[in-house]
């Protein structure tokens, strides 16, 4: 309702009255009553709306991992052998040496292990042709353990044998690689290879990789491009098989050679998309 403005009191000075603006109220000529003056309908100001923000889709990160399978010895003799900076001597006092590519991978793994307070002990690295031939023809090792020099990655300068003290660290399973989608994802928590194999046998899959032939459990060493000697070289078995995961030297590969859980050699590196 509209109320006329009424000036109260008469004590104000002329200068004060000048600020009081009189409002003329129209009077009806017929009734003599006041006619309410129409008031404009107020228009509500629009409430400012926050600008919607869109979360960018995270870009998958590429991580070096490996294709499952060994590089294989081409028969070429290595040149330019270098010595490991992380563990320069074997337990027998010989140089831990190999080609630059192999030693760089080994040293990266060796330094990562040192951060976890694991010290690598090396039994053997590069072997010349005749040393390997002695292994191959000996009664102690023979063809079931040692390859012929023309097939050995030790002779190629791209293999290294470690002692038992670091086996749990090197074989610990840290993630899963899907060969079909080229995705790699870390497990919530790393798990020892023996516990992993036991879970598979007990059909406890909740914390494991998908049980699919194209999905490969990744051992810690494999992130550095070093593959443990767990499967047949030319016809790899499925890496999700419990016997392959355990990689016990007490069991044989299908080709009759022992599974070499101490032996690590170069593998082909690829780039996979990492999924957290």
Coordinates of N, CA, C and O in Angstrom, one line a residue, residues 16-156:
X16 N 17.0 22.8 5.8 CA 16.7 21.4 6.0 C 15.4 21.0 5.2 O 15.3 19.9 4.7
X17 N 14.5 21.9 5.1 CA 13.2 21.6 4.4 C 13.5 21.4 2.9 O 12.8 20.8 2.2
X18 N 14.5 22.0 2.4 CA 14.9 21.9 1.0 C 15.1 20.5 0.6 O 15.0 20.1 -0.6
X19 N 15.4 19.6 1.6 CA 15.7 18.2 1.2 C 14.4 17.3 1.3 O 14.5 16.2 1.0
X20 N 13.3 17.9 1.7 CA 12.0 17.2 1.8 C 11.3 17.5 0.5 O 10.8 18.6 0.3
X21 N 11.2 16.5 -0.4 CA 10.5 16.6 -1.7 C 9.0 16.3 -1.5 O 8.7 15.1 -1.2
X22 N 8.0 17.3 -1.7 CA 6.6 16.9 -1.5 C 6.1 16.0 -2.6 O 6.6 16.1 -3.7
X23 N 5.2 15.1 -2.2 CA 4.7 14.1 -3.2 C 3.2 14.5 -3.4 O 2.5 14.5 -2.4
X24 N 2.8 14.8 -4.6 CA 1.4 15.1 -4.9 C 0.6 13.9 -5.0 O 0.9 13.0 -5.8
X25 N -0.5 13.8 -4.2 CA -1.4 12.6 -4.3 C -2.6 13.0 -5.1 O -3.3 14.0 -4.8
X26 N -2.9 12.3 -6.2 CA -4.1 12.7 -7.1 C -5.4 12.4 -6.3 O -5.5 11.5 -5.6
X27 N -6.4 13.3 -6.5 CA -7.7 13.2 -5.8 C -8.7 12.9 -6.9 O -8.8 13.6 -8.0
X28 N -9.6 12.0 -6.6 CA -10.7 11.7 -7.6 C -11.7 12.8 -7.7 O -12.1 13.3 -6.6
X29 N -12.0 13.2 -8.9 CA -12.9 14.4 -9.0 C -14.3 14.0 -8.7 O -15.1 14.8 -8.3
X30 N -14.6 12.7 -8.8 CA -16.0 12.3 -8.5 C -16.2 12.0 -7.0 O -17.1 12.4 -6.4
X31 N -15.4 11.2 -6.4 CA -15.6 10.8 -5.1 C -14.8 11.6 -4.1 O -15.1 11.6 -2.9
X32 N -13.8 12.3 -4.5 CA -13.0 13.1 -3.6 C -12.1 12.3 -2.8 O -11.5 12.8 -1.8
X33 N -12.0 11.0 -3.1 CA -11.1 10.1 -2.4 C -9.7 10.0 -3.1 O -9.7 10.3 -4.3
X34 N -8.8 9.6 -2.4 CA -7.5 9.5 -3.0 C -7.5 8.2 -3.9 O -8.0 7.2 -3.6
X35 N -6.8 8.4 -5.0 CA -6.6 7.2 -6.0 C -5.2 6.7 -5.8 O -4.3 7.4 -6.0
X36 N -5.1 5.4 -5.4 CA -3.8 4.9 -5.3 C -3.0 4.9 -6.6 O -3.6 4.6 -7.7
X37 N -1.8 5.4 -6.5 CA -1.0 5.5 -7.7 C -0.5 4.1 -8.1 O 0.0 3.4 -7.2
X38 N -0.6 3.8 -9.3 CA -0.1 2.4 -9.8 C 1.4 2.3 -9.6 O 2.1 3.3 -10.0
X39 N 1.8 1.2 -9.0 CA 3.2 1.0 -8.8 C 3.7 0.1 -9.9 O 3.1 -0.9 -10.3
X40 N 4.9 0.3 -10.4 CA 5.5 -0.6 -11.4 C 5.8 -2.0 -10.8 O 6.2 -2.1 -9.6
X41 N 5.5 -3.0 -11.6 CA 5.8 -4.3 -11.1 C 7.3 -4.5 -11.1 O 8.0 -4.3 -12.1
X42 N 7.8 -4.9 -9.9 CA 9.2 -5.0 -9.8 C 9.7 -6.2 -10.6 O 9.0 -7.3 -10.7
X43 N 10.8 -6.0 -11.3 CA 11.4 -7.1 -12.1 C 12.6 -7.7 -11.4 O 13.5 -6.9 -11.0
X44 N 12.5 -8.9 -11.1 CA 13.5 -9.6 -10.3 C 14.8 -9.7 -11.1 O 14.8 -10.0 -12.3
X45 N 15.9 -9.3 -10.5 CA 17.2 -9.5 -11.2 C 17.5 -10.9 -11.3 O 17.4 -11.7 -10.3
X46 N 18.0 -11.4 -12.4 CA 18.4 -12.8 -12.5 C 19.5 -13.2 -11.5 O 20.5 -12.4 -11.4
X47 N 19.3 -14.3 -10.9 CA 20.4 -14.8 -10.0 C 21.6 -15.3 -10.8 O 21.4 -16.1 -11.7
X48 N 22.8 -14.7 -10.5 CA 23.9 -15.1 -11.3 C 24.2 -16.6 -11.1 O 24.2 -17.1 -10.0
X49 N 24.3 -17.3 -12.2 CA 24.6 -18.8 -12.1 C 26.1 -19.0 -12.3 O 26.7 -18.4 -13.1
X50 N 26.6 -19.9 -11.4 CA 28.0 -20.2 -11.6 C 28.3 -20.8 -12.9 O 27.6 -21.6 -13.4
X51 N 29.5 -20.4 -13.5 CA 29.9 -21.0 -14.8 C 30.3 -22.5 -14.6 O 31.1 -22.8 -13.7
X52 N 29.6 -23.4 -15.3 CA 29.9 -24.8 -15.0 C 31.4 -25.1 -15.4 O 31.9 -24.6 -16.4
X53 N 32.0 -25.9 -14.6 CA 33.4 -26.3 -14.9 C 33.4 -27.7 -15.2 O 32.7 -28.5 -14.6
X54 N 34.2 -28.1 -16.2 CA 34.3 -29.5 -16.6 C 35.7 -30.0 -16.2 O 36.7 -29.3 -16.4
X55 N 35.7 -31.2 -15.6 CA 37.0 -31.8 -15.2 C 37.6 -32.4 -16.4 O 36.9 -33.2 -17.1
X56 N 38.8 -32.1 -16.7 CA 39.4 -32.7 -17.9 C 39.6 -34.1 -17.7 O 39.9 -34.6 -16.6
X57 N 39.4 -34.9 -18.8 CA 39.7 -36.3 -18.8 C 41.2 -36.6 -18.6 O 42.0 -36.1 -19.4
X58 N 41.6 -37.3 -17.6 CA 43.0 -37.5 -17.4 C 43.6 -38.3 -18.6 O 43.1 -39.2 -19.1
X59 N 44.8 -37.8 -19.0 CA 45.5 -38.4 -20.1 C 46.3 -39.6 -19.5 O 47.0 -39.5 -18.6
X60 N 46.1 -40.8 -20.1 CA 46.9 -41.9 -19.6 C 48.4 -41.7 -19.7 O 48.8 -41.0 -20.7
X61 N 49.1 -42.1 -18.7 CA 50.5 -41.9 -18.7 C 51.2 -43.2 -19.3 O 50.8 -44.3 -19.0
X62 N 52.2 -42.9 -20.1 CA 53.0 -44.0 -20.7 C 54.0 -44.5 -19.7 O 54.7 -43.7 -19.1
X63 N 54.1 -45.8 -19.5 CA 55.1 -46.3 -18.6 C 55.9 -47.4 -19.4 O 55.3 -48.2 -20.1
X64 N 57.2 -47.4 -19.2 CA 58.0 -48.5 -19.9 C 57.6 -49.9 -19.2 O 57.7 -50.0 -18.0
X65 N 57.2 -50.8 -20.0 CA 57.1 -52.2 -19.5 C 57.6 -53.1 -20.6 O 58.3 -52.7 -21.5
X66 N 57.3 -54.4 -20.6 CA 57.9 -55.3 -21.5 C 56.9 -56.1 -22.3 O 55.8 -56.3 -21.8
X67 N 57.3 -56.5 -23.5 CA 56.5 -57.5 -24.1 C 57.1 -58.9 -23.6 O 58.2 -59.0 -23.3
X68 N 56.2 -59.8 -23.4 CA 56.6 -61.0 -22.7 C 57.3 -61.9 -23.7 O 56.8 -62.3 -24.8
X69 N 58.5 -62.2 -23.4 CA 59.4 -63.0 -24.3 C 60.8 -62.4 -24.4 O 61.0 -61.2 -24.1
X70 N 61.8 -63.2 -24.6 CA 63.1 -62.7 -24.5 C 63.5 -62.2 -25.9 O 63.0 -62.5 -26.9
X71 N 64.6 -61.4 -25.9 CA 65.1 -60.8 -27.1 C 65.7 -61.9 -28.0 O 65.6 -61.9 -29.2
X72 N 66.4 -62.8 -27.3 CA 67.0 -63.9 -28.1 C 68.4 -63.6 -28.6 O 68.7 -62.4 -29.0
X73 N 69.3 -64.5 -28.5 CA 70.7 -64.3 -28.9 C 70.8 -64.4 -30.4 O 70.3 -65.3 -31.1
X74 N 71.4 -63.4 -31.0 CA 71.5 -63.3 -32.5 C 72.8 -64.0 -33.0 O 73.0 -64.2 -34.2
X75 N 73.6 -64.4 -32.0 CA 74.9 -65.1 -32.4 C 76.0 -64.1 -32.5 O 77.2 -64.5 -32.6
X76 N 75.7 -62.8 -32.4 CA 76.8 -61.8 -32.5 C 77.5 -61.7 -31.1 O 76.9 -61.8 -30.1
X77 N 78.8 -61.5 -31.2 CA 79.6 -61.4 -30.0 C 79.6 -59.9 -29.5 O 79.6 -59.0 -30.4
X78 N 79.4 -59.7 -28.2 CA 79.3 -58.3 -27.8 C 80.6 -57.5 -27.9 O 81.7 -58.1 -27.8
X79 N 80.5 -56.2 -28.1 CA 81.6 -55.4 -28.1 C 81.4 -54.2 -27.1 O 80.2 -53.9 -26.8
X80 N 82.4 -53.6 -26.6 CA 82.3 -52.5 -25.7 C 81.6 -52.9 -24.4 O 80.7 -52.2 -23.9
X81 N 82.1 -53.9 -23.7 CA 81.5 -54.3 -22.4 C 81.8 -53.2 -21.4 O 82.9 -52.6 -21.3
X82 N 80.8 -53.0 -20.5 CA 81.0 -52.1 -19.4 C 80.7 -52.8 -18.1 O 80.0 -53.8 -18.0
X83 N 81.2 -52.2 -17.0 CA 81.1 -52.8 -15.7 C 80.0 -52.1 -14.9 O 79.8 -50.9 -15.0
X84 N 79.2 -52.9 -14.2 CA 78.1 -52.3 -13.4 C 78.7 -51.3 -12.3 O 79.7 -51.6 -11.7
X85 N 78.0 -50.2 -12.2 CA 78.3 -49.2 -11.1 C 77.7 -49.6 -9.8 O 78.2 -49.2 -8.8
X86 N 76.6 -50.3 -9.9 CA 75.9 -50.6 -8.6 C 76.5 -51.8 -7.9 O 76.6 -51.8 -6.7
X87 N 76.8 -52.8 -8.6 CA 77.5 -54.0 -8.0 C 78.6 -54.5 -9.0 O 78.4 -55.3 -9.8
X88 N 79.8 -53.9 -8.8 CA 80.8 -54.1 -9.8 C 81.4 -55.5 -9.8 O 82.0 -55.9 -10.8
X89 N 81.3 -56.2 -8.7 CA 82.0 -57.5 -8.7 C 81.0 -58.6 -8.3 O 80.0 -58.4 -7.6
X90 N 81.2 -59.8 -8.9 CA 80.4 -61.0 -8.5 C 80.8 -61.5 -7.1 O 81.8 -61.0 -6.6
X91 N 80.1 -62.4 -6.6 CA 80.5 -63.0 -5.3 C 81.8 -63.8 -5.4 O 82.4 -64.2 -4.4
X92 N 82.3 -64.0 -6.6 CA 83.5 -64.7 -6.9 C 84.7 -63.8 -7.3 O 85.8 -64.2 -7.6
X93 N 84.4 -62.5 -7.2 CA 85.4 -61.5 -7.4 C 85.6 -61.1 -8.9 O 86.6 -60.4 -9.2
X94 N 84.7 -61.5 -9.8 CA 84.8 -61.2 -11.2 C 84.0 -60.0 -11.5 O 83.1 -59.6 -10.8
X95 N 84.4 -59.3 -12.6 CA 83.6 -58.1 -13.0 C 82.2 -58.4 -13.4 O 81.9 -59.4 -14.1
X96 N 81.3 -57.6 -12.9 CA 79.9 -57.7 -13.4 C 79.8 -56.9 -14.6 O 79.6 -55.6 -14.5
X97 N 79.9 -57.5 -15.7 CA 79.9 -56.7 -17.0 C 79.0 -57.2 -18.0 O 78.5 -58.4 -18.0
X98 N 78.7 -56.4 -19.0 CA 77.8 -56.7 -20.1 C 77.8 -55.6 -21.1 O 78.5 -54.6 -20.9
X99 N 76.9 -55.7 -22.1 CA 76.8 -54.5 -23.0 C 76.1 -53.4 -22.3 O 75.4 -53.6 -21.3
X100 N 76.3 -52.2 -22.8 CA 75.8 -51.0 -22.1 C 74.3 -51.0 -21.8 O 73.8 -50.7 -20.7
X101 N 73.5 -51.5 -22.8 CA 72.1 -51.5 -22.7 C 71.7 -52.4 -21.5 O 70.8 -52.0 -20.7
X102 N 72.3 -53.5 -21.4 CA 72.0 -54.5 -20.3 C 72.4 -53.9 -19.0 O 71.6 -54.0 -18.0
X103 N 73.6 -53.4 -18.8 CA 74.1 -52.9 -17.6 C 73.3 -51.7 -17.1 O 73.0 -51.6 -15.9
X104 N 72.9 -50.9 -18.0 CA 72.0 -49.7 -17.7 C 70.7 -50.2 -17.0 O 70.3 -49.6 -16.0
X105 N 70.1 -51.2 -17.6 CA 68.9 -51.8 -17.1 C 69.1 -52.4 -15.7 O 68.4 -52.2 -14.8
X106 N 70.2 -53.2 -15.6 CA 70.5 -53.8 -14.4 C 70.8 -52.8 -13.3 O 70.3 -52.9 -12.1
X107 N 71.6 -51.8 -13.6 CA 71.9 -50.8 -12.6 C 70.7 -50.0 -12.1 O 70.6 -49.7 -10.9
X108 N 69.8 -49.7 -13.0 CA 68.5 -49.0 -12.6 C 67.8 -49.9 -11.6 O 67.2 -49.4 -10.6
X109 N 67.7 -51.2 -11.9 CA 67.0 -52.1 -11.0 C 67.7 -52.2 -9.7 O 67.1 -52.2 -8.6
X110 N 69.0 -52.3 -9.8 CA 69.9 -52.4 -8.6 C 69.7 -51.2 -7.6 O 69.6 -51.4 -6.4
X111 N 69.7 -50.0 -8.2 CA 69.6 -48.8 -7.4 C 68.2 -48.7 -6.8 O 68.0 -48.3 -5.6
X112 N 67.2 -49.2 -7.5 CA 65.8 -49.2 -7.0 C 65.7 -50.2 -5.8 O 65.1 -49.9 -4.8
X113 N 66.4 -51.3 -5.9 CA 66.4 -52.3 -4.8 C 67.1 -51.7 -3.6 O 66.7 -51.9 -2.5
X114 N 68.2 -51.0 -3.8 CA 68.9 -50.4 -2.7 C 68.1 -49.4 -1.9 O 68.2 -49.3 -0.7
X115 N 67.2 -48.7 -2.6 CA 66.2 -47.8 -1.9 C 65.3 -48.6 -1.0 O 64.8 -48.0 0.0
X116 N 65.1 -49.8 -1.3 CA 64.2 -50.7 -0.4 C 65.1 -51.6 0.5 O 64.7 -52.6 1.0
X117 N 66.4 -51.2 0.6 CA 67.4 -51.8 1.5 C 67.6 -53.3 1.0 O 67.9 -54.1 1.9
X118 N 67.6 -53.5 -0.3 CA 67.9 -54.8 -0.8 C 69.3 -54.7 -1.6 O 69.4 -53.8 -2.5
X119 N 70.2 -55.5 -1.2 CA 71.5 -55.4 -1.9 C 71.7 -56.6 -2.7 O 71.6 -57.8 -2.3
X120 N 71.9 -56.4 -4.0 CA 72.0 -57.5 -5.0 C 73.4 -58.1 -4.8 O 74.4 -57.5 -4.7
X121 N 73.4 -59.5 -4.9 CA 74.6 -60.3 -5.0 C 74.6 -61.0 -6.4 O 73.6 -61.7 -6.7
X122 N 75.6 -60.8 -7.1 CA 75.7 -61.4 -8.5 C 76.6 -62.6 -8.5 O 77.7 -62.6 -8.0
X123 N 76.0 -63.7 -9.1 CA 76.8 -64.9 -9.3 C 77.6 -64.9 -10.6 O 78.8 -65.2 -10.6
X124 N 76.9 -64.4 -11.6 CA 77.5 -64.4 -12.9 C 76.9 -63.4 -13.8 O 75.7 -63.2 -13.7
X125 N 77.7 -62.8 -14.7 CA 77.1 -61.9 -15.7 C 77.6 -62.4 -17.1 O 77.3 -63.4 -17.6
X126 N 78.5 -61.5 -17.7 CA 79.0 -61.9 -19.0 C 79.9 -63.1 -18.9 O 80.7 -63.3 -17.9
X127 N 79.8 -64.1 -19.8 CA 80.7 -65.2 -19.9 C 81.2 -65.3 -21.3 O 80.5 -65.1 -22.3
X128 N 82.5 -65.6 -21.5 CA 83.0 -65.8 -22.9 C 82.5 -67.1 -23.4 O 82.0 -67.9 -22.7
X129 N 82.8 -67.3 -24.6 CA 82.3 -68.5 -25.3 C 82.7 -69.8 -24.7 O 81.9 -70.7 -24.4
X130 N 84.0 -69.9 -24.2 CA 84.5 -71.1 -23.7 C 84.0 -71.4 -22.3 O 83.9 -72.5 -21.9
X131 N 83.8 -70.3 -21.5 CA 83.3 -70.5 -20.2 C 81.9 -71.1 -20.3 O 81.5 -72.0 -19.5
X132 N 81.1 -70.5 -21.2 CA 79.7 -71.0 -21.4 C 79.7 -72.5 -21.9 O 78.9 -73.3 -21.4
X133 N 80.7 -72.8 -22.7 CA 80.8 -74.2 -23.2 C 81.1 -75.1 -22.1 O 80.6 -76.3 -22.0
X134 N 81.9 -74.7 -21.1 CA 82.2 -75.5 -20.0 C 80.9 -75.8 -19.1 O 80.7 -76.9 -18.7
X135 N 80.1 -74.8 -19.0 CA 78.8 -74.9 -18.3 C 77.9 -76.0 -19.0 O 77.3 -76.8 -18.4
X136 N 77.9 -75.8 -20.3 CA 77.0 -76.6 -21.2 C 77.4 -78.1 -21.2 O 76.5 -79.0 -21.2
X137 N 78.7 -78.4 -21.1 CA 79.2 -79.7 -21.2 C 79.5 -80.4 -19.8 O 79.8 -81.6 -19.8
X138 N 79.3 -79.6 -18.8 CA 79.7 -80.1 -17.4 C 78.6 -81.1 -16.9 O 77.4 -81.0 -17.3
X139 N 79.0 -81.9 -16.0 CA 78.1 -82.8 -15.3 C 77.2 -82.1 -14.3 O 76.1 -82.5 -14.1
X140 N 77.7 -81.0 -13.7 CA 77.0 -80.3 -12.7 C 75.8 -79.5 -13.3 O 74.8 -79.4 -12.7
X141 N 76.0 -78.9 -14.5 CA 75.0 -78.1 -15.1 C 74.4 -78.8 -16.3 O 73.3 -79.4 -16.2
X142 N 75.1 -78.8 -17.4 CA 74.6 -79.5 -18.6 C 73.5 -78.8 -19.3 O 73.1 -77.7 -18.9
X143 N 73.0 -79.5 -20.4 CA 72.0 -78.8 -21.2 C 70.7 -78.5 -20.5 O 69.9 -77.7 -21.1
X144 N 70.4 -79.1 -19.4 CA 69.1 -78.8 -18.7 C 69.2 -77.5 -17.9 O 68.1 -77.0 -17.5
X145 N 70.4 -77.0 -17.7 CA 70.5 -75.7 -17.0 C 71.2 -74.7 -17.9 O 70.7 -73.5 -18.0
X146 N 72.2 -75.0 -18.6 CA 73.0 -74.1 -19.4 C 72.7 -74.2 -20.9 O 72.6 -75.4 -21.4
X147 N 72.6 -73.1 -21.6 CA 72.4 -73.2 -23.0 C 73.8 -73.3 -23.7 O 74.8 -72.9 -23.2
X148 N 73.7 -73.7 -25.0 CA 74.9 -73.7 -25.8 C 75.4 -72.3 -26.0 O 74.6 -71.4 -26.0
X149 N 76.7 -72.1 -26.1 CA 77.2 -70.7 -26.2 C 76.6 -69.9 -27.4 O 76.4 -68.7 -27.3
X150 N 76.2 -70.6 -28.4 CA 75.6 -69.9 -29.6 C 74.1 -69.5 -29.3 O 73.5 -68.8 -30.1
X151 N 73.6 -69.9 -28.1 CA 72.2 -69.5 -27.8 C 72.2 -68.7 -26.5 O 71.1 -68.2 -26.1
X152 N 73.3 -68.6 -25.8 CA 73.3 -68.0 -24.4 C 73.4 -66.5 -24.4 O 74.2 -65.9 -25.1
X153 N 72.5 -65.9 -23.7 CA 72.5 -64.4 -23.5 C 73.6 -64.0 -22.6 O 74.0 -62.8 -22.6
X154 N 74.2 -64.9 -21.8 CA 75.4 -64.5 -21.1 C 76.6 -64.2 -22.0 O 77.3 -63.3 -21.8
X155 N 76.7 -65.0 -23.1 CA 77.7 -64.8 -24.1 C 77.5 -63.5 -24.8 O 78.4 -62.8 -25.3
X156 N 76.2 -63.2 -25.0 CA 75.8 -61.9 -25.6 C 76.0 -60.7 -24.8 O 75.8 -59.6 -25.2

